[in-house]
XYZ file of N, CA, C and O in Angstrom:
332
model
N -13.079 173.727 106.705
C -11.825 174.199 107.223
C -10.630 173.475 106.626
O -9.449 173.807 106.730
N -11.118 172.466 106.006
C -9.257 171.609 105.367
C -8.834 172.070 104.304
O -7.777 171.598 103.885
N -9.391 172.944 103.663
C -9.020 173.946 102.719
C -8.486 174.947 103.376
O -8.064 175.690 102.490
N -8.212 175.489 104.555
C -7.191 176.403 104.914
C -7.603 176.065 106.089
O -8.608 176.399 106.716
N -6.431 175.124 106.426
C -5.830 174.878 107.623
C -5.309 175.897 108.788
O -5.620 176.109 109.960
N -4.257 176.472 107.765
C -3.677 177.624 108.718
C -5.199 178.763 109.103
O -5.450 178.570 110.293
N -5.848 179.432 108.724
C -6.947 179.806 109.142
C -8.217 179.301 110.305
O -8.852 179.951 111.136
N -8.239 177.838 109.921
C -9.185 176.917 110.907
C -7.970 176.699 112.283
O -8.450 176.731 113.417
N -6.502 176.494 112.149
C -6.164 176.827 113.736
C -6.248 178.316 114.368
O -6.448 178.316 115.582
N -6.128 179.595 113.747
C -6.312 180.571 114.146
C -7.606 181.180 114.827
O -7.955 182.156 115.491
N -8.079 180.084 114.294
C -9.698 180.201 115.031
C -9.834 179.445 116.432
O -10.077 179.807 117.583
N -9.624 178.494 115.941
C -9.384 177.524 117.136
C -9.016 178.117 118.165
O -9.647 177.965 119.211
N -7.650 179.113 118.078
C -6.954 179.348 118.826
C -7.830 180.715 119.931
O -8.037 180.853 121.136
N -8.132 181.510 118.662
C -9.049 182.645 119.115
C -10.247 182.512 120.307
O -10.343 183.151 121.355
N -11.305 181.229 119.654
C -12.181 180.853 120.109
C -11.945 179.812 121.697
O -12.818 179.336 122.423
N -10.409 179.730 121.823
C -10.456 178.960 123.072
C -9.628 180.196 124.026
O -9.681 180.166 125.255
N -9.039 181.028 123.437
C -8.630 181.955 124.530
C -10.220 182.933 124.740
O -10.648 183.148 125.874
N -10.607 183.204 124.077
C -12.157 183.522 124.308
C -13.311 183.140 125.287
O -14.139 183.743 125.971
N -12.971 181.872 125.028
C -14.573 180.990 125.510
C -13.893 180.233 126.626
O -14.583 179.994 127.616
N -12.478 179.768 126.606
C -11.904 178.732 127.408
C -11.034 179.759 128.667
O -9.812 179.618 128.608
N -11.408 180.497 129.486
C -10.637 181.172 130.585
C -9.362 180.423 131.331
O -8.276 180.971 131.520
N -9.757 178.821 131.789
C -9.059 178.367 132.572
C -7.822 177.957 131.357
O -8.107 177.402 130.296
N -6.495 178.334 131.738
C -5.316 177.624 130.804
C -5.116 176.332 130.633
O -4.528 175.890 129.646
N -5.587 175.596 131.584
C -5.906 174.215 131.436
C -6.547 174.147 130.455
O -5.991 174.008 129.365
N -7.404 174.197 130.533
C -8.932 173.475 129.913
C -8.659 173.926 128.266
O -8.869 173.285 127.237
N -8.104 175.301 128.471
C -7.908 176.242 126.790
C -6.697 175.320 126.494
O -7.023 174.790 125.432
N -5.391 174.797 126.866
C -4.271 174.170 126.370
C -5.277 172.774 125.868
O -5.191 172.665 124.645
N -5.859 172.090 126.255
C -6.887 170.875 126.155
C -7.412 170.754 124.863
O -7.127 170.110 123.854
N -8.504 171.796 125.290
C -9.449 172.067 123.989
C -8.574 172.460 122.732
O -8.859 171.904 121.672
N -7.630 173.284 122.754
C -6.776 173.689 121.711
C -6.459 172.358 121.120
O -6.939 172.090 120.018
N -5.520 171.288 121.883
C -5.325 170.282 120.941
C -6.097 169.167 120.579
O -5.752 168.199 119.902
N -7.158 169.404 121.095
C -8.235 168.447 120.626
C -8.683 168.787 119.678
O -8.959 167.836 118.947
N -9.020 170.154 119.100
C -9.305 171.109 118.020
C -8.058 170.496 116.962
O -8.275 170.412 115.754
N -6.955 170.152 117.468
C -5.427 170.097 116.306
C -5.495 168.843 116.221
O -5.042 168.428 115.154
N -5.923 167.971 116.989
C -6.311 166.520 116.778
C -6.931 165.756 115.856
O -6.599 164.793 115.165
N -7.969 166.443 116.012
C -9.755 166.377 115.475
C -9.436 166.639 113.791
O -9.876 166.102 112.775
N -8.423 167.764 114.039
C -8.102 168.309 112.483
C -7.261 167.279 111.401
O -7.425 167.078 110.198
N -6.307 166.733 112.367
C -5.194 166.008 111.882
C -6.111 165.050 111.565
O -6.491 165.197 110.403
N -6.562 164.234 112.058
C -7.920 162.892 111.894
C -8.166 163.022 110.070
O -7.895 162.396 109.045
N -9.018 164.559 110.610
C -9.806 164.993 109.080
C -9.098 165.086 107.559
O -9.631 165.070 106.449
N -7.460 165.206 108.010
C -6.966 165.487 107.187
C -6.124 164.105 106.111
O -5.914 163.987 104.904
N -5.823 163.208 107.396
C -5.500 161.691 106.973
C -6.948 161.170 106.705
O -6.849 160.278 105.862
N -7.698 161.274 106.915
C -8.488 160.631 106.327
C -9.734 160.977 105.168
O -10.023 162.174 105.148
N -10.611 160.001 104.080
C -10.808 160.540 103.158
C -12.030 159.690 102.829
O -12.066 158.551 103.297
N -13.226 160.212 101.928
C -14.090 159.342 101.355
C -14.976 159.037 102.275
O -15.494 159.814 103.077
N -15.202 157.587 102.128
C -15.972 156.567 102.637
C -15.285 156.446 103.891
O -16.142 156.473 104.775
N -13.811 156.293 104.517
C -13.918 155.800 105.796
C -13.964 156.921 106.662
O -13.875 156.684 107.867
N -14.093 158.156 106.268
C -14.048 159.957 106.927
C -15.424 159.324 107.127
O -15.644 158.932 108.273
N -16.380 159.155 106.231
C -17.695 159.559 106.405
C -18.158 158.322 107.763
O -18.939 158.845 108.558
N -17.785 156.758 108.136
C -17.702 155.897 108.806
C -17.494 156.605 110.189
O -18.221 156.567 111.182
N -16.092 157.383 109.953
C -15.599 157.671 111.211
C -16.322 158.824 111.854
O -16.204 158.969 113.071
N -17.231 159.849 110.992
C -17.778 160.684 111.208
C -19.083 160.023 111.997
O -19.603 160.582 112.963
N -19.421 159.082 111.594
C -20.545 158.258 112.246
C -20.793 158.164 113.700
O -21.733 158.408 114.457
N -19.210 157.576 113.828
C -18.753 157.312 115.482
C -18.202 156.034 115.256
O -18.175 155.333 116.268
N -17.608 155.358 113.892
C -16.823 153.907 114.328
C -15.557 154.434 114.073
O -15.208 155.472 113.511
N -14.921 153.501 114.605
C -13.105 153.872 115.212
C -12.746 153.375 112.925
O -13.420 152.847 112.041
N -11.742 153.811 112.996
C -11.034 153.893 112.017
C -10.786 152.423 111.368
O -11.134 151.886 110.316
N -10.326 152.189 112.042
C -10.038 150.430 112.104
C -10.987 149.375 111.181
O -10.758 148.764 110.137
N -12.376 149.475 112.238
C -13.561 149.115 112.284
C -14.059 149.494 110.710
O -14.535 148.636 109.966
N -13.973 150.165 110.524
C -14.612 151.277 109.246
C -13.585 150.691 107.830
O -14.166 150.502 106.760
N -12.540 150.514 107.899
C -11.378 150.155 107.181
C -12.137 148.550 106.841
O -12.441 148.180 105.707
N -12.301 147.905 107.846
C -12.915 146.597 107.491
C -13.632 146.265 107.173
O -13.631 145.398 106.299
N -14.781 146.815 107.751
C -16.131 146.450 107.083
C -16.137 147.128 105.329
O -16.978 146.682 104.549
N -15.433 147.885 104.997
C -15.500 148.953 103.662
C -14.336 147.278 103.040
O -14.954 146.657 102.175
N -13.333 146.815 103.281
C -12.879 146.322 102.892
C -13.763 144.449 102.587
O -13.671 143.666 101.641
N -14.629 144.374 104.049
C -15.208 143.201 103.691
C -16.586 143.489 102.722
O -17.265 142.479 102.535
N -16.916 144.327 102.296
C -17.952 144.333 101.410
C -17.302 145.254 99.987
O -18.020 145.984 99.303
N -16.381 145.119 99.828
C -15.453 145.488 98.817
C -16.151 146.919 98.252
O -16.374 147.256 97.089
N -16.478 147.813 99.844
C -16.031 149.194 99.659
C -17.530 150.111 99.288
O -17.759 151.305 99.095
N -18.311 148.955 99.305
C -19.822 149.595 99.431
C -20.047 149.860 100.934
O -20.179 149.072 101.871
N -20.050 151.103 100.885
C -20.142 151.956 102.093
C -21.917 151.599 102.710
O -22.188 151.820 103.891
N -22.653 151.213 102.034
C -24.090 151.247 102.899
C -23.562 149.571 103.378
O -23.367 149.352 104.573
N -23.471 149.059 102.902
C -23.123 147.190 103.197
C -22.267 147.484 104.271
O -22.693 146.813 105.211
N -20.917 148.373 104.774
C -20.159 148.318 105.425
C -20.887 149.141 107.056
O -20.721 148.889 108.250
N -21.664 150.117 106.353
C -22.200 150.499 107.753
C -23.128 149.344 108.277
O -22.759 148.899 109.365
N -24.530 148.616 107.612
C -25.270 147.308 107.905
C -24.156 146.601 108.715
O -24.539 146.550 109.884
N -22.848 145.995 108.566
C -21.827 145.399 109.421
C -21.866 145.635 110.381
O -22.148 145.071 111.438
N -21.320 147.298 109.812
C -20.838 147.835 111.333
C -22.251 147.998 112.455
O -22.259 147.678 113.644
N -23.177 148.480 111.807
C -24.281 148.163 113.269
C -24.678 147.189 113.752
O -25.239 147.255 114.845
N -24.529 146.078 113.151
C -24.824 144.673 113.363
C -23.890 144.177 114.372
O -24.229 143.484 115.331
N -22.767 144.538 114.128
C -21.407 144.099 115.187
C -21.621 144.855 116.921
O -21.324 144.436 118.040
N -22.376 146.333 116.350
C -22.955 146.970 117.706
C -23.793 146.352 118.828
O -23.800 146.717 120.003
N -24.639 145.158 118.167
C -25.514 144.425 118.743
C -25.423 143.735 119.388
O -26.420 143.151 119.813
């Protein structure tokens, strides 16, 4: 979808007036969908793929930076720090 953005919110949008009845819950989900997107779009590489994992941005930035960016060395960190 980050190749056409404008298309991946139109969906979004479709799929929560669709599936999401309550206006609450559809205003919610909508920007979590525009959230989620924005994330994907600042970010790139090795720390997208970190954050895709489930470590916070931050976290992912450091460990990639303390093993000068070898992404398997930086995840070994990062699960080790889980412990």
């Amino acid at each position: 979808y980050l190749s056409d953005m404008p298309q991946f919110i139109a969906t979004a949008k479709y799929w929560t007036s669709s599936y999401a009845t309550d206006g609450g819950v559809a205003q919610l989900l909508l920007a979590v969908l525009y959230y989620h997107s924005l994330i994907r779009v600042q970010l790139s590489g090795p720390v997208l793929r970190l954050v895709e994992m489930g470590f916070s941005e931050s976290a992912a930035r450091t460990a990639l930076v303390n093993n000068s960016g070898d992404e398997n060395a930086a995840i070994n960190e990062l699960l080790l720090r889980k412990k």
